Coordinates of C-alpha atoms in Angstrom, one line a residue:
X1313 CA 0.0 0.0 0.0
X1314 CA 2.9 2.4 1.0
X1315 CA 4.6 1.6 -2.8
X1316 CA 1.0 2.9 -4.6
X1317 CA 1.2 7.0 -4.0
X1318 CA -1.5 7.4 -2.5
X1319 CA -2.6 7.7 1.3
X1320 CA -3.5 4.2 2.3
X1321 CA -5.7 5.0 5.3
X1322 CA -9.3 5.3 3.0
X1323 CA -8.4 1.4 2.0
X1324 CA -7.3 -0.1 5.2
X1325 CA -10.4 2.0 6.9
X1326 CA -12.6 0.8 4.2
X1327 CA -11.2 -2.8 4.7
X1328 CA -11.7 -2.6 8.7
X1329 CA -15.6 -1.4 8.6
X1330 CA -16.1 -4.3 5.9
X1331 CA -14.8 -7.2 8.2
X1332 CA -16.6 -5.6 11.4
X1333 CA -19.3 -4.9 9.6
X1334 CA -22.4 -8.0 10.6
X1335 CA -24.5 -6.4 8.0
X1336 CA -23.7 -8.4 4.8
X1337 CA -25.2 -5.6 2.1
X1338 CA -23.0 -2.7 4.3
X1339 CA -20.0 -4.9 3.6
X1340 CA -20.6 -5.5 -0.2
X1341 CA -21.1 -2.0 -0.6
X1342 CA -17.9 -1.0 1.2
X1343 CA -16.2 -4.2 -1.0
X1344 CA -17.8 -2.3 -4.2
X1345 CA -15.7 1.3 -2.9
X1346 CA -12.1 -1.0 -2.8
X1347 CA -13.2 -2.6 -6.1
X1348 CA -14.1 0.5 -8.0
X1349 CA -10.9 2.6 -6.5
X1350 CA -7.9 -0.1 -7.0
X1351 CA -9.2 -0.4 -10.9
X1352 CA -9.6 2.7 -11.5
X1353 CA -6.6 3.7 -14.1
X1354 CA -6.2 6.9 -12.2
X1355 CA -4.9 4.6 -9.1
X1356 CA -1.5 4.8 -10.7
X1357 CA 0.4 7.2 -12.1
X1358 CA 2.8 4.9 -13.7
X1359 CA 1.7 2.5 -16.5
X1360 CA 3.5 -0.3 -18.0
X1361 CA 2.8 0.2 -21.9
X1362 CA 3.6 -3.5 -22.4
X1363 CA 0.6 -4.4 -20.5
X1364 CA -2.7 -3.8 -22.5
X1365 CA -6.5 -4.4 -21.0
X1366 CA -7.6 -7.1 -23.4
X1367 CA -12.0 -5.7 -22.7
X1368 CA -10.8 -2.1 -24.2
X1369 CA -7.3 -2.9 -26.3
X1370 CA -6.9 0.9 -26.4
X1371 CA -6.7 1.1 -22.2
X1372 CA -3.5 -0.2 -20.7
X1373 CA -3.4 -1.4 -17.1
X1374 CA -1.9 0.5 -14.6
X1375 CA 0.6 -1.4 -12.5
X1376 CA -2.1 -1.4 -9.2
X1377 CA -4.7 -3.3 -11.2
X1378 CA -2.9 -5.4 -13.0
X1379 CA -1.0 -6.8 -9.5
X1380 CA -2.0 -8.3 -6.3
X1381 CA -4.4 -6.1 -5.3
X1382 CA -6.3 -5.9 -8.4
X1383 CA -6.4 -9.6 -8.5
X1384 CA -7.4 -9.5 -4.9
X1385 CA -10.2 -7.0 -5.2
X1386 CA -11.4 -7.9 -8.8
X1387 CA -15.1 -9.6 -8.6
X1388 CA -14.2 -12.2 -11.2
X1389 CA -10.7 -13.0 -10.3
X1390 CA -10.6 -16.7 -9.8
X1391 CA -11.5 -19.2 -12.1
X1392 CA -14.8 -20.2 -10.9
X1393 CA -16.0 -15.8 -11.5
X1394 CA -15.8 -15.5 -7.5
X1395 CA -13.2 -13.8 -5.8
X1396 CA -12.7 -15.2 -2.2
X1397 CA -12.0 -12.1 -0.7
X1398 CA -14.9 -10.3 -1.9
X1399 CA -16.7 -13.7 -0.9
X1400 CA -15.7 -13.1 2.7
X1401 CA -16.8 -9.9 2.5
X1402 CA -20.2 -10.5 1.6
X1403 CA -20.3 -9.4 -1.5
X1404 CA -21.8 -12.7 -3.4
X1405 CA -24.3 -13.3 -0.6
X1406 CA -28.0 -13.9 -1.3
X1407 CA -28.8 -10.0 0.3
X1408 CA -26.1 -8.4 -1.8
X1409 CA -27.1 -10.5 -4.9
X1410 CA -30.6 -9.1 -4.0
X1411 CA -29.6 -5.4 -3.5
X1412 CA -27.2 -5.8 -6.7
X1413 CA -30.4 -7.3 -8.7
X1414 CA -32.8 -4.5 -7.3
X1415 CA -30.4 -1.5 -8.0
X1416 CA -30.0 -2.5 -11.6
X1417 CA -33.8 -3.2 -12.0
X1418 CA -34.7 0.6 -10.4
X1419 CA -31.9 2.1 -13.4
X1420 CA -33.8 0.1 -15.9
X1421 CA -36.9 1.8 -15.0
X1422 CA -35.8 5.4 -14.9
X1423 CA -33.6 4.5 -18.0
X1424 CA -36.2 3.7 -19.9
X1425 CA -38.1 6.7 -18.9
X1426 CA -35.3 9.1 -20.2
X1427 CA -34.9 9.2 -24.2
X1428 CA -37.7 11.8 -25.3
X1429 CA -37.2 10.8 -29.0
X1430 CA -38.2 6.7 -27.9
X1431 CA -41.2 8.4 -26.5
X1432 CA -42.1 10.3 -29.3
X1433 CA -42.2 7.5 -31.5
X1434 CA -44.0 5.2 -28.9
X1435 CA -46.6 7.5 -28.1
X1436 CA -46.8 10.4 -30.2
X1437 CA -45.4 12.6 -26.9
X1438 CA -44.7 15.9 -27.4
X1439 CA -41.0 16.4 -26.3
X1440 CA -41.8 19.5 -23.4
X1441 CA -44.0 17.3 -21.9
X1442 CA -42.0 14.7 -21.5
X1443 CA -39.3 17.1 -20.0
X1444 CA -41.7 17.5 -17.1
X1445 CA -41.1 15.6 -14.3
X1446 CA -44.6 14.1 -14.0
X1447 CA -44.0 12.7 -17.0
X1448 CA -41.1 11.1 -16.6
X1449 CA -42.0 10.0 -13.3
X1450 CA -45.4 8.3 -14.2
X1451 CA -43.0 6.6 -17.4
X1452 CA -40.8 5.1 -15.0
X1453 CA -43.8 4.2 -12.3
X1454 CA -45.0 2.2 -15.0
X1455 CA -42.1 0.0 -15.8
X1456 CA -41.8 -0.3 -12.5
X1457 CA -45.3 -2.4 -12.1
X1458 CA -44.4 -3.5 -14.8
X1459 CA -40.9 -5.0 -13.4
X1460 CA -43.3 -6.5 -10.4
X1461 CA -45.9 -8.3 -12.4
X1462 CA -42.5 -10.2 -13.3
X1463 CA -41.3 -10.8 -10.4
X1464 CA -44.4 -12.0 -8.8
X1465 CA -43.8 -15.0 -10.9
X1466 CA -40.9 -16.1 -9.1
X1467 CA -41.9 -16.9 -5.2
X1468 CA -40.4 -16.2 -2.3
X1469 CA -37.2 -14.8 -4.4
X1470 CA -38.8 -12.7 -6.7
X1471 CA -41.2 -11.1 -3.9
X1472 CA -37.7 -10.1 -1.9
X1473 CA -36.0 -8.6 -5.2
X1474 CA -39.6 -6.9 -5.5
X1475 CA -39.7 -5.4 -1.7
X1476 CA -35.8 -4.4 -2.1
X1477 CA -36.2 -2.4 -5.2
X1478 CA -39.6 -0.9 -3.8
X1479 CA -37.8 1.0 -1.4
X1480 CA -34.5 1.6 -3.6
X1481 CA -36.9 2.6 -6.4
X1482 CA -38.7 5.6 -3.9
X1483 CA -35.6 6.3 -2.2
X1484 CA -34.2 7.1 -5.5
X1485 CA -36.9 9.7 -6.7
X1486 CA -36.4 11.3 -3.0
X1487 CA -33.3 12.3 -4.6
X1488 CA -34.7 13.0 -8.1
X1489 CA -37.3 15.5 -6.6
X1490 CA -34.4 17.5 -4.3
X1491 CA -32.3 17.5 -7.3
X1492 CA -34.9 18.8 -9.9
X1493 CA -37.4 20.4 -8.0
X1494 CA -34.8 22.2 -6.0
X1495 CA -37.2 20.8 -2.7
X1496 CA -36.9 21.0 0.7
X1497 CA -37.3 17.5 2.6
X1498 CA -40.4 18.2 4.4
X1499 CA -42.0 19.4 1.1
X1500 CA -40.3 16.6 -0.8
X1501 CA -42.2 14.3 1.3
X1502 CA -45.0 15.5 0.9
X1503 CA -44.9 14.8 -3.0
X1504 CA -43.6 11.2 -2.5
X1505 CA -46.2 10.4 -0.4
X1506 CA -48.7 12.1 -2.8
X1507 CA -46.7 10.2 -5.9
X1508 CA -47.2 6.7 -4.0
X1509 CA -50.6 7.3 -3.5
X1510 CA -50.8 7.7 -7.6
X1511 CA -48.8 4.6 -8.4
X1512 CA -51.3 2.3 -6.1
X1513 CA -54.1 4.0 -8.0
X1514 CA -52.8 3.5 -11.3
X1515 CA -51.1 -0.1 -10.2
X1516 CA -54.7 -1.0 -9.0
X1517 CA -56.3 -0.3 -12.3
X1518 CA -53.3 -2.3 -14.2
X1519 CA -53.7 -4.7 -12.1
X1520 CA -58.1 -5.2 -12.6
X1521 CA -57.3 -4.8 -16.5
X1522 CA -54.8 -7.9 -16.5
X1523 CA -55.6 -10.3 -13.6
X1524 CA -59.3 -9.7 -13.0
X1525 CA -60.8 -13.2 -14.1
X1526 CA -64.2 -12.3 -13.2
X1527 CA -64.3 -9.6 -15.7
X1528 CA -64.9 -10.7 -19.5
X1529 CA -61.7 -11.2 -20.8
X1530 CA -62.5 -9.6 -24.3
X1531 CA -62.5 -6.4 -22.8
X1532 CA -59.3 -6.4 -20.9
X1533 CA -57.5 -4.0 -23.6
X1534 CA -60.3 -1.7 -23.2
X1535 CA -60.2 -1.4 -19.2
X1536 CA -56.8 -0.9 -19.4
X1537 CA -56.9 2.0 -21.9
X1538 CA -59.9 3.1 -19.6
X1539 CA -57.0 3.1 -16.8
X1540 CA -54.7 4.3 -18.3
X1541 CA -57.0 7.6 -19.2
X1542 CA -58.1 7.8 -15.4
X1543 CA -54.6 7.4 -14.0
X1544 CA -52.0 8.5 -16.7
X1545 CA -52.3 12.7 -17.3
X1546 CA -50.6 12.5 -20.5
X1547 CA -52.0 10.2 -21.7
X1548 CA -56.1 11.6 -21.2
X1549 CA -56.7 11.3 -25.2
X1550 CA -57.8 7.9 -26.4
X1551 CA -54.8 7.7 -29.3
X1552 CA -52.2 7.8 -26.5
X1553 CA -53.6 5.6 -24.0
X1554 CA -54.4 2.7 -26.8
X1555 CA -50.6 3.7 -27.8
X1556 CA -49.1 3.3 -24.1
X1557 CA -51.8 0.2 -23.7
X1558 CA -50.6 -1.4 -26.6
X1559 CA -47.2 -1.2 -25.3
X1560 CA -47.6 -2.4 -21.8
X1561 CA -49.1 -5.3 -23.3
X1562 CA -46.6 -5.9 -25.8
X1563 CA -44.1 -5.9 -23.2
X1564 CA -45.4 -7.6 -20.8
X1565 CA -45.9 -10.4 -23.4
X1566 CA -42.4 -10.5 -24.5
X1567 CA -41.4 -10.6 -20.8
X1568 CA -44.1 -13.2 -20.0
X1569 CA -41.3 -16.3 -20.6
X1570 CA -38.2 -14.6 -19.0
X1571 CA -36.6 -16.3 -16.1
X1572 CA -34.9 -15.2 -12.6
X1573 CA -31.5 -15.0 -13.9
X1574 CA -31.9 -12.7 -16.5
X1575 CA -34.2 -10.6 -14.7
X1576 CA -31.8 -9.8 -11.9
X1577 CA -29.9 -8.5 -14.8
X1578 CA -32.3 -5.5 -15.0
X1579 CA -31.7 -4.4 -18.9
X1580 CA -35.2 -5.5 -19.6
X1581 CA -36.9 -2.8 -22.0
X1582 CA -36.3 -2.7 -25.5
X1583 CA -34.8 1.0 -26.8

């Protein structure tokens, strides 16, 4: 550590808290901080040109990740993918794998709530509104029950991803709405609670349009373009909500088959 040129003390205190840490998803976390610092090719200021990264043949390694430490702290450094350090630490428990697997599905969802152009083609949406934050917001609600229906099909593993990202996926627009909205926390709140209260509305009526088996199933498209209208403000018109009905359905069809594994993944929507 003294050899690298840089003050040690972050590492060994990051390395400390992880193995006194007895909460397995602090210790990952604090395993992700080593991981992302060692590889970073700023770690070193010397670089051995003879050594080139064979992932990006135009990066070379720096000395640091390429030796002991990089080896040590790389996720995939043995040969069965697992490095037995990190594996100490926590990081390939079932909570971490579950945190991992919920923070990629919440970036899908916002993700796919972001490019104004795939929107415009979708749905016909005028690009100023979807630079409001409603918009975007009810966009990535959507995927969101969307990302649930899925997981309900899994059991007991599928209903912890789902309560995991949940609370990632609200936590994370806490942030959005300070950062955009320029927000104070109590008033922040306030429009989090009053966003939640939306999403069960709308999830409710998402829900009755797909699962309700005492309704006639003949009309399911047309409750849930009748939801969609009650629940979804830019989409009040009838050509936009049989637009955004057509692809909820569409994608929940094409999602119908997937399995755990790939789900965790989170890169689920089509751009």
């Amino acid at each position: 550590l003294l050899r690298i040129g840089r003050p040690p003390l972050l590492y060994l205190k990051v390395i400390q808290d992880s193995f006194s840490c007895a909460n397995t998803s602090r210790a990952w976390c604090e395993a992700r901080v080593v991981t992302r610092e060692i590889s970073s090719s700023s770690f070193n200021r010397d670089h051995d040109p003879s050594r080139v990264d064979e992932t990006d043949p135009g990066r070379v390694l720096s000395k640091s990740s390429a030796g002991w430490m990089g080896r040590w702290f790389h996720p995939e450094s043995s040969p069965e993918g697992q490095n037995p350090l990190l594996r100490l630490l926590g990081y390939y428990s079932a909570e971490s794998l579950r945190i991992q697997s919920a923070r990629d599905l919440c970036e899908g969802c916002f993700q796919a709530a972001m490019d104004h152009e795939v929107w415009r083609d979708r749905l016909g949406l005028n690009p100023e509104v979807h630079q409001i934050f409603a918009t975007r917001l009810t966009l990535s609600q959507i995927h969101l029950w969307m990302t649930v229906v899925c997981l309900r099909k899994h059991g007991r593993e599928g209903s912890d991803i789902m309560q995991v990202m949940y609370e990632k996926f609200w936590s994370d627009v806490e942030k959005w709405m300070i950062k955009e909205g320029d927000l104070g926390y109590l008033e922040m709140r306030k429009y989090v609670k009053e966003s939640e209260r939306v999403f069960f509305a709308m999830g409710f009526a998402l829900d009755e349009a797909f699962f309700d088996t005492s309704q006639d199933p003949s009309t399911g498209f047309d409750r849930l373009v009748a939801g969609i209208q009650r629940n979804v403000s830019f989409a009040r018109d009838s050509e936009q909500a049989t637009r955004l009905a057509t692809y909820i359905r569409e994608e929940l069809q094409r999602l119908d088959s997937i399995e755990l594994d790939e789900l965790r993944k989170g890169d689920l929507w089509l751009r």
